[in-house]
Amino acid sequence: MLLKNCRFIVTQNEKREILENKDILIENGKIEEIGKNLSKKDEVVDCNNKVVIPGLINCHTHAGMNVLRGISDDKNLQEWLNEEIWPREKKLNRELVYYGTLFTIGEMLLTGTTSFNDMYFYTENIARAAKKSGIRCFLGSVLFDFFDPSKTDEEIKKGEKEIKKILELKNKRIMPAITPHSIETCSDNLLIKSRELAKKYNLPIHIHLSETEKEVRGCIKRRKRRPLILLDKLGLLKTKFIGAHGIHLDKKEIEILNKNKSFIVYNPCSNAKLASGICPAKELKYLCIGTDSVASNNNLNLFEEMKFGVLLQRLKYKDVSAMSAQRIFDSATINGAMALGVEEEVGRVEVGKKPDLVLINKDNIFLNPDYSIISNLVYSFNGAVSDVIIDGKFVVKNRKILNFELKGVIEKISSFKELF
Amino acid sequence: MLLKNCRFIVTQNEKREILENKDILIENGKIEEIGKNLSKKDEVVDCNNKVVIPGLINCHTHAGMNVLRGISDDKNLQEWLNEEIWPREKKLNRELVYYGTLFTIGEMLLTGTTSFNDMYFYTENIARAAKKSGIRCFLGSVLFDFFDPSKTDEEIKKGEKEIKKILELKNKRIMPAITPHSIETCSDNLLIKSRELAKKYNLPIHIHLSETEKEVRGCIKRRKRRPLILLDKLGLLKTKFIGAHGIHLDKKEIEILNKNKSFIVYNPCSNAKLASGICPAKELKYLCIGTDSVASNNNLNLFEEMKFGVLLQRLKYKDVSAMSAQRIFDSATINGAMALGVEEEVGRVEVGKKPDLVLINKDNIFLNPDYSIISNLVYSFNGAVSDVIIDGKFVVKNRKILNFELKGVIEKISSFKELF
């Protein structure tokens, strides 16, 4: 495939170059060349009116939950989980999760996300939806023992079984992750065994971390230390560690995260909507970004997330230099790839990388005038991308999803309404 | 015109009813009837897949400034104004403001805004663009004397001249407003004379208020009282008062605003991006919403503004109940109309009101599932509306602006780039 005469290419390479009027040649599932006047006989796509960016990476999702969008908007995290979400999630089944995930993926693709890092139930159904859609993802089956020692081994066994199922798919776009739920729901033993599993299969650990003050207080009371200190002591930071939220972190915890090159996923919208607080993103060297589920956001639009992400840092630190558009765009591209250990493959538009690319119409009102493409993408654009390419194949063309019929999925989702 | 079988109508009436599968009959520039099985011979529009809402009202804009989108993103308000914006605004001319405003209006229409309240220069060129587009607006020519008594009368004369020019247009959609810039740039005398002008013509006063701590400190130092107390003393709250920003207000000032039914325009994105702070919107009884200019936002998408508006209140007060989706939606509709004194005309989808209506595709991914339409509109939707009707006439149809060619305007705007 040849993307001909791209108006702008936001490379995200080391120099953060933005190229103008260049071609991108895609061959053998790789970006083969970027330059002027490249040629190819067939599959030539005119990109004269396109801004090409690396596909965005959403590092914290719960893919099945889109079916619960708007069902409860006015409760704090604990009440919201206990009274609104968990009772309804008990009614979820495999079919619901499959269609819910297709719906979720549809929203991600149409807003420029090409990879996501998920924690949910019925992982094989999420994998089935991901496979159909063509998206890239890391999937974890949520683990918790609620401090009941009789359940720990069972959970780990379940986790390992899910890993094997995903590995058996032999689909390089669908990878497993280890996802213990949080320190509020997992015993030390479950956390240690999760770490061992992550080591055994060389997979990321993805866990909720320091989302509420209550969680921190509870951890100090029960375990005599703060959450991140506990995880460090249990050796979790020696894995590819991804902590979601990371709002209530003290100086010492931030220092440990930075020293260990451990990633925090910043979820600005969800954290604000649930009144949980603002992550000290400015101080975190290893920062990626996520949306959390639509149930607490209420969308998966990473463009909106990037904007709010910058704005909240400026309010928190009362300083416009607390966060820049470039830094948050890095979080949603190269840093997301680093967090998941796939920085050699995706996150940049560079020769040798996999072609996970998003195309945006340059004549979109939000992208003009073009003093700064990055600024327009982060602060102005509403996420309505035109085309999405994953692994060198179009999965969205001119805002139409190619691998499944979105309308049918929305009808299916709507038919589930009575259940809840 | 007959909008047939509207899937949902968000009325914003007293009971905040959301009607399903009803028709809206528009005749003689009014909403004539809302009900089932209404009929009309021609101009029947199938709305089976549409959510109909009142057109949104943006209560604080600087319409000509869209040409400066993305030109400077990383300075605090004072530096940003002094070093980046004001020197560039000196280069603006009538042609630039005309095309800049068309560009601005294009963005507003395509994101569901049907009325705006503006403060800028070259007002007659803004009026000319507004007239062409079909949008509804209040326009004020910014007044400041920088405490130079020799300039005060000149400014007031200029203001009155602009009012007359706008009134002479005899276009009911284009109305004047009195817009002294701020207490930092206007003498007591200019403020008093602005009040007299507002009284004489029965027009709103629209002024920047308490946007930064510096402004408050300066006012106390120079005038021995806080900004709102000063404006109250000078009688400005006895007009249709609209204070933009209102971030740094103390309890007493909030009490005075509420007692006088005076409106504050909440500008969450601009205030966060410039690190100015968060308006105590929760405590303000008379709250409307605005985007400020794209130079500090960087868009005019009121859907994004509403979402971020709720989220910031929840963070400020550490409480999810600090602001609801319904309250912010009220701010962008009925409250905006009240602030401008046109609540009898617009802001609701109700019999007798003017038909300023926005249509959104119900099968939009962000609007599903539909547990709560208001929640989906505020927290999920990205603003890409499908159609806009102002004063009973389509001005946007299937995302195409009807009264001017957007592409040509974007090209024109881009050609100005070298100027800055």
PDB file of N, CA, C and O in Angstrom, chain A residues 83-125:
ATOM      1  N   GLU A  83     -23.321  -0.435  44.193  1.00  0.00           N
ATOM      2  CA  GLU A  83     -24.779  -0.374  44.027  1.00  0.00           C
ATOM      3  C   GLU A  83     -25.224  -0.389  42.567  1.00  0.00           C
ATOM      4  O   GLU A  83     -26.322  -0.836  42.259  1.00  0.00           O
ATOM      5  N   GLU A  84     -24.381   0.144  41.685  1.00  0.00           N
ATOM      6  CA  GLU A  84     -24.835   0.314  40.302  1.00  0.00           C
ATOM      7  C   GLU A  84     -24.177  -0.659  39.326  1.00  0.00           C
ATOM      8  O   GLU A  84     -24.845  -1.230  38.476  1.00  0.00           O
ATOM      9  N   ILE A  85     -22.867  -0.795  39.441  1.00  0.00           N
ATOM     10  CA  ILE A  85     -22.155  -1.532  38.395  1.00  0.00           C
ATOM     11  C   ILE A  85     -22.075  -3.034  38.669  1.00  0.00           C
ATOM     12  O   ILE A  85     -22.509  -3.851  37.857  1.00  0.00           O
ATOM     13  N   TRP A  86     -21.552  -3.399  39.857  1.00  0.00           N
ATOM     14  CA  TRP A  86     -21.360  -4.824  40.097  1.00  0.00           C
ATOM     15  C   TRP A  86     -22.654  -5.648  40.019  1.00  0.00           C
ATOM     16  O   TRP A  86     -22.654  -6.714  39.392  1.00  0.00           O
ATOM     17  N   PRO A  87     -23.773  -5.164  40.598  1.00  0.00           N
ATOM     18  CA  PRO A  87     -25.009  -5.967  40.453  1.00  0.00           C
ATOM     19  C   PRO A  87     -25.389  -6.164  38.985  1.00  0.00           C
ATOM     20  O   PRO A  87     -25.879  -7.216  38.599  1.00  0.00           O
ATOM     21  N   ARG A  88     -25.159  -5.136  38.175  1.00  0.00           N
ATOM     22  CA  ARG A  88     -25.523  -5.264  36.763  1.00  0.00           C
ATOM     23  C   ARG A  88     -24.539  -6.154  36.002  1.00  0.00           C
ATOM     24  O   ARG A  88     -24.921  -6.873  35.090  1.00  0.00           O
ATOM     25  N   GLU A  89     -23.267  -6.081  36.415  1.00  0.00           N
ATOM     26  CA  GLU A  89     -22.274  -6.901  35.714  1.00  0.00           C
ATOM     27  C   GLU A  89     -22.541  -8.389  35.932  1.00  0.00           C
ATOM     28  O   GLU A  89     -22.157  -9.215  35.107  1.00  0.00           O
ATOM     29  N   LYS A  90     -23.208  -8.710  37.053  1.00  0.00           N
ATOM     30  CA  LYS A  90     -23.545 -10.126  37.286  1.00  0.00           C
ATOM     31  C   LYS A  90     -24.486 -10.657  36.213  1.00  0.00           C
ATOM     32  O   LYS A  90     -24.585 -11.852  35.985  1.00  0.00           O
ATOM     33  N   LYS A  91     -25.197  -9.750  35.573  1.00  0.00           N
ATOM     34  CA  LYS A  91     -26.141 -10.170  34.530  1.00  0.00           C
ATOM     35  C   LYS A  91     -25.479 -10.317  33.157  1.00  0.00           C
ATOM     36  O   LYS A  91     -26.121 -10.742  32.207  1.00  0.00           O
ATOM     37  N   LEU A  92     -24.223  -9.895  33.074  1.00  0.00           N
ATOM     38  CA  LEU A  92     -23.534 -10.005  31.787  1.00  0.00           C
ATOM     39  C   LEU A  92     -23.319 -11.473  31.434  1.00  0.00           C
ATOM     40  O   LEU A  92     -23.120 -12.306  32.312  1.00  0.00           O
ATOM     41  N   ASN A  93     -23.398 -11.784  30.170  1.00  0.00           N
ATOM     42  CA  ASN A  93     -23.067 -13.134  29.723  1.00  0.00           C
ATOM     43  C   ASN A  93     -22.132 -13.039  28.516  1.00  0.00           C
ATOM     44  O   ASN A  93     -21.763 -11.956  28.085  1.00  0.00           O
ATOM     45  N   ARG A  94     -21.768 -14.187  28.005  1.00  0.00           N
ATOM     46  CA  ARG A  94     -20.767 -14.205  26.929  1.00  0.00           C
ATOM     47  C   ARG A  94     -21.223 -13.422  25.697  1.00  0.00           C
ATOM     48  O   ARG A  94     -20.454 -12.692  25.086  1.00  0.00           O
ATOM     49  N   GLU A  95     -22.490 -13.577  25.348  1.00  0.00           N
ATOM     50  CA  GLU A  95     -23.012 -12.908  24.154  1.00  0.00           C
ATOM     51  C   GLU A  95     -22.959 -11.380  24.339  1.00  0.00           C
ATOM     52  O   GLU A  95     -22.524 -10.644  23.456  1.00  0.00           O
ATOM     53  N   LEU A  96     -23.421 -10.960  25.523  1.00  0.00           N
ATOM     54  CA  LEU A  96     -23.402  -9.532  25.837  1.00  0.00           C
ATOM     55  C   LEU A  96     -21.993  -8.963  25.778  1.00  0.00           C
ATOM     56  O   LEU A  96     -21.764  -7.871  25.262  1.00  0.00           O
ATOM     57  N   VAL A  97     -21.048  -9.694  26.337  1.00  0.00           N
ATOM     58  CA  VAL A  97     -19.661  -9.215  26.347  1.00  0.00           C
ATOM     59  C   VAL A  97     -19.101  -9.179  24.926  1.00  0.00           C
ATOM     60  O   VAL A  97     -18.403  -8.230  24.551  1.00  0.00           O
ATOM     61  N   TYR A  98     -19.455 -10.140  24.137  1.00  0.00           N
ATOM     62  CA  TYR A  98     -18.979 -10.153  22.734  1.00  0.00           C
ATOM     63  C   TYR A  98     -19.504  -8.928  21.988  1.00  0.00           C
ATOM     64  O   TYR A  98     -18.738  -8.165  21.396  1.00  0.00           O
ATOM     65  N   TYR A  99     -20.807  -8.719  22.021  1.00  0.00           N
ATOM     66  CA  TYR A  99     -21.375  -7.578  21.301  1.00  0.00           C
ATOM     67  C   TYR A  99     -20.975  -6.248  21.961  1.00  0.00           C
ATOM     68  O   TYR A  99     -20.708  -5.266  21.277  1.00  0.00           O
ATOM     69  N   GLY A 100     -20.943  -6.246  23.290  1.00  0.00           N
ATOM     70  CA  GLY A 100     -20.501  -5.048  24.003  1.00  0.00           C
ATOM     71  C   GLY A 100     -19.098  -4.646  23.577  1.00  0.00           C
ATOM     72  O   GLY A 100     -18.798  -3.470  23.372  1.00  0.00           O
ATOM     73  N   THR A 101     -18.239  -5.647  23.408  1.00  0.00           N
ATOM     74  CA  THR A 101     -16.864  -5.356  23.015  1.00  0.00           C
ATOM     75  C   THR A 101     -16.788  -4.871  21.567  1.00  0.00           C
ATOM     76  O   THR A 101     -16.027  -3.946  21.257  1.00  0.00           O
ATOM     77  N   LEU A 102     -17.581  -5.468  20.686  1.00  0.00           N
ATOM     78  CA  LEU A 102     -17.594  -4.976  19.302  1.00  0.00           C
ATOM     79  C   LEU A 102     -18.008  -3.502  19.278  1.00  0.00           C
ATOM     80  O   LEU A 102     -17.440  -2.680  18.549  1.00  0.00           O
ATOM     81  N   PHE A 103     -19.009  -3.189  20.094  1.00  0.00           N
ATOM     82  CA  PHE A 103     -19.498  -1.812  20.204  1.00  0.00           C
ATOM     83  C   PHE A 103     -18.372  -0.896  20.707  1.00  0.00           C
ATOM     84  O   PHE A 103     -18.092   0.172  20.143  1.00  0.00           O
ATOM     85  N   THR A 104     -17.699  -1.345  21.748  1.00  0.00           N
ATOM     86  CA  THR A 104     -16.553  -0.627  22.319  1.00  0.00           C
ATOM     87  C   THR A 104     -15.468  -0.407  21.269  1.00  0.00           C
ATOM     88  O   THR A 104     -14.940   0.699  21.124  1.00  0.00           O
ATOM     89  N   ILE A 105     -15.150  -1.456  20.562  1.00  0.00           N
ATOM     90  CA  ILE A 105     -14.090  -1.360  19.552  1.00  0.00           C
ATOM     91  C   ILE A 105     -14.508  -0.404  18.440  1.00  0.00           C
ATOM     92  O   ILE A 105     -13.698   0.394  17.956  1.00  0.00           O
ATOM     93  N   GLY A 106     -15.784  -0.456  18.065  1.00  0.00           N
ATOM     94  CA  GLY A 106     -16.287   0.475  17.052  1.00  0.00           C
ATOM     95  C   GLY A 106     -16.021   1.911  17.463  1.00  0.00           C
ATOM     96  O   GLY A 106     -15.515   2.727  16.689  1.00  0.00           O
ATOM     97  N   GLU A 107     -16.318   2.224  18.722  1.00  0.00           N
ATOM     98  CA  GLU A 107     -16.097   3.583  19.214  1.00  0.00           C
ATOM     99  C   GLU A 107     -14.606   3.931  19.219  1.00  0.00           C
ATOM    100  O   GLU A 107     -14.219   5.039  18.837  1.00  0.00           O
ATOM    101  N   MET A 108     -13.775   2.977  19.620  1.00  0.00           N
ATOM    102  CA  MET A 108     -12.333   3.254  19.647  1.00  0.00           C
ATOM    103  C   MET A 108     -11.802   3.504  18.243  1.00  0.00           C
ATOM    104  O   MET A 108     -11.061   4.463  18.011  1.00  0.00           O
ATOM    105  N   LEU A 109     -12.173   2.637  17.301  1.00  0.00           N
ATOM    106  CA  LEU A 109     -11.663   2.803  15.935  1.00  0.00           C
ATOM    107  C   LEU A 109     -12.098   4.143  15.357  1.00  0.00           C
ATOM    108  O   LEU A 109     -11.296   4.860  14.762  1.00  0.00           O
ATOM    109  N   LEU A 110     -13.355   4.498  15.567  1.00  0.00           N
ATOM    110  CA  LEU A 110     -13.874   5.735  14.974  1.00  0.00           C
ATOM    111  C   LEU A 110     -13.317   6.992  15.640  1.00  0.00           C
ATOM    112  O   LEU A 110     -13.547   8.108  15.178  1.00  0.00           O
ATOM    113  N   THR A 111     -12.577   6.812  16.736  1.00  0.00           N
ATOM    114  CA  THR A 111     -11.900   7.947  17.374  1.00  0.00           C
ATOM    115  C   THR A 111     -10.374   7.749  17.380  1.00  0.00           C
ATOM    116  O   THR A 111      -9.669   8.356  18.187  1.00  0.00           O
ATOM    117  N   GLY A 112      -9.881   6.898  16.496  1.00  0.00           N
ATOM    118  CA  GLY A 112      -8.439   6.831  16.255  1.00  0.00           C
ATOM    119  C   GLY A 112      -7.607   5.958  17.167  1.00  0.00           C
ATOM    120  O   GLY A 112      -6.384   6.067  17.186  1.00  0.00           O
ATOM    121  N   THR A 113      -8.250   5.080  17.939  1.00  0.00           N
ATOM    122  CA  THR A 113      -7.492   4.173  18.799  1.00  0.00           C
ATOM    123  C   THR A 113      -7.267   2.849  18.073  1.00  0.00           C
ATOM    124  O   THR A 113      -8.215   2.255  17.569  1.00  0.00           O
ATOM    125  N   THR A 114      -6.004   2.412  18.043  1.00  0.00           N
ATOM    126  CA  THR A 114      -5.692   1.167  17.333  1.00  0.00           C
ATOM    127  C   THR A 114      -5.225   0.050  18.267  1.00  0.00           C
ATOM    128  O   THR A 114      -5.088  -1.086  17.837  1.00  0.00           O
ATOM    129  N   SER A 115      -4.940   0.387  19.535  1.00  0.00           N
ATOM    130  CA  SER A 115      -4.553  -0.631  20.523  1.00  0.00           C
ATOM    131  C   SER A 115      -5.218  -0.309  21.849  1.00  0.00           C
ATOM    132  O   SER A 115      -5.327   0.861  22.215  1.00  0.00           O
ATOM    133  N   PHE A 116      -5.634  -1.337  22.575  1.00  0.00           N
ATOM    134  CA  PHE A 116      -6.142  -1.085  23.925  1.00  0.00           C
ATOM    135  C   PHE A 116      -5.675  -2.166  24.886  1.00  0.00           C
ATOM    136  O   PHE A 116      -5.366  -3.288  24.504  1.00  0.00           O
ATOM    137  N   ASN A 117      -5.636  -1.771  26.154  1.00  0.00           N
ATOM    138  CA  ASN A 117      -5.163  -2.637  27.231  1.00  0.00           C
ATOM    139  C   ASN A 117      -6.325  -2.850  28.186  1.00  0.00           C
ATOM    140  O   ASN A 117      -6.731  -1.940  28.889  1.00  0.00           O
ATOM    141  N   ASP A 118      -6.853  -4.076  28.199  1.00  0.00           N
ATOM    142  CA  ASP A 118      -8.146  -4.313  28.826  1.00  0.00           C
ATOM    143  C   ASP A 118      -8.087  -5.221  30.049  1.00  0.00           C
ATOM    144  O   ASP A 118      -7.237  -6.105  30.156  1.00  0.00           O
ATOM    145  N   MET A 119      -9.033  -5.009  30.944  1.00  0.00           N
ATOM    146  CA  MET A 119      -9.208  -5.847  32.128  1.00  0.00           C
ATOM    147  C   MET A 119     -10.710  -6.119  32.259  1.00  0.00           C
ATOM    148  O   MET A 119     -11.480  -5.200  32.500  1.00  0.00           O
ATOM    149  N   TYR A 120     -11.098  -7.390  32.040  1.00  0.00           N
ATOM    150  CA  TYR A 120     -12.536  -7.682  32.159  1.00  0.00           C
ATOM    151  C   TYR A 120     -12.783  -9.178  32.324  1.00  0.00           C
ATOM    152  O   TYR A 120     -11.866  -9.940  32.629  1.00  0.00           O
ATOM    153  N   PHE A 121     -14.047  -9.556  32.147  1.00  0.00           N
ATOM    154  CA  PHE A 121     -14.438 -10.968  32.253  1.00  0.00           C
ATOM    155  C   PHE A 121     -14.622 -11.556  30.855  1.00  0.00           C
ATOM    156  O   PHE A 121     -14.690 -10.822  29.875  1.00  0.00           O
ATOM    157  N   TYR A 122     -14.823 -12.864  30.786  1.00  0.00           N
ATOM    158  CA  TYR A 122     -15.124 -13.543  29.512  1.00  0.00           C
ATOM    159  C   TYR A 122     -14.126 -13.138  28.424  1.00  0.00           C
ATOM    160  O   TYR A 122     -14.506 -12.748  27.317  1.00  0.00           O
ATOM    161  N   THR A 123     -12.854 -13.195  28.788  1.00  0.00           N
ATOM    162  CA  THR A 123     -11.809 -12.686  27.907  1.00  0.00           C
ATOM    163  C   THR A 123     -11.839 -13.298  26.509  1.00  0.00           C
ATOM    164  O   THR A 123     -11.546 -12.628  25.524  1.00  0.00           O
ATOM    165  N   GLU A 124     -12.220 -14.569  26.435  1.00  0.00           N
ATOM    166  CA  GLU A 124     -12.180 -15.196  25.100  1.00  0.00           C
ATOM    167  C   GLU A 124     -13.208 -14.563  24.158  1.00  0.00           C
ATOM    168  O   GLU A 124     -13.014 -14.527  22.944  1.00  0.00           O
ATOM    169  N   ASN A 125     -14.301 -14.022  24.740  1.00  0.00           N
ATOM    170  CA  ASN A 125     -15.295 -13.348  23.903  1.00  0.00           C
ATOM    171  C   ASN A 125     -14.811 -11.964  23.479  1.00  0.00           C
ATOM    172  O   ASN A 125     -15.119 -11.489  22.389  1.00  0.00           O
TER     173      ASN A 125
END
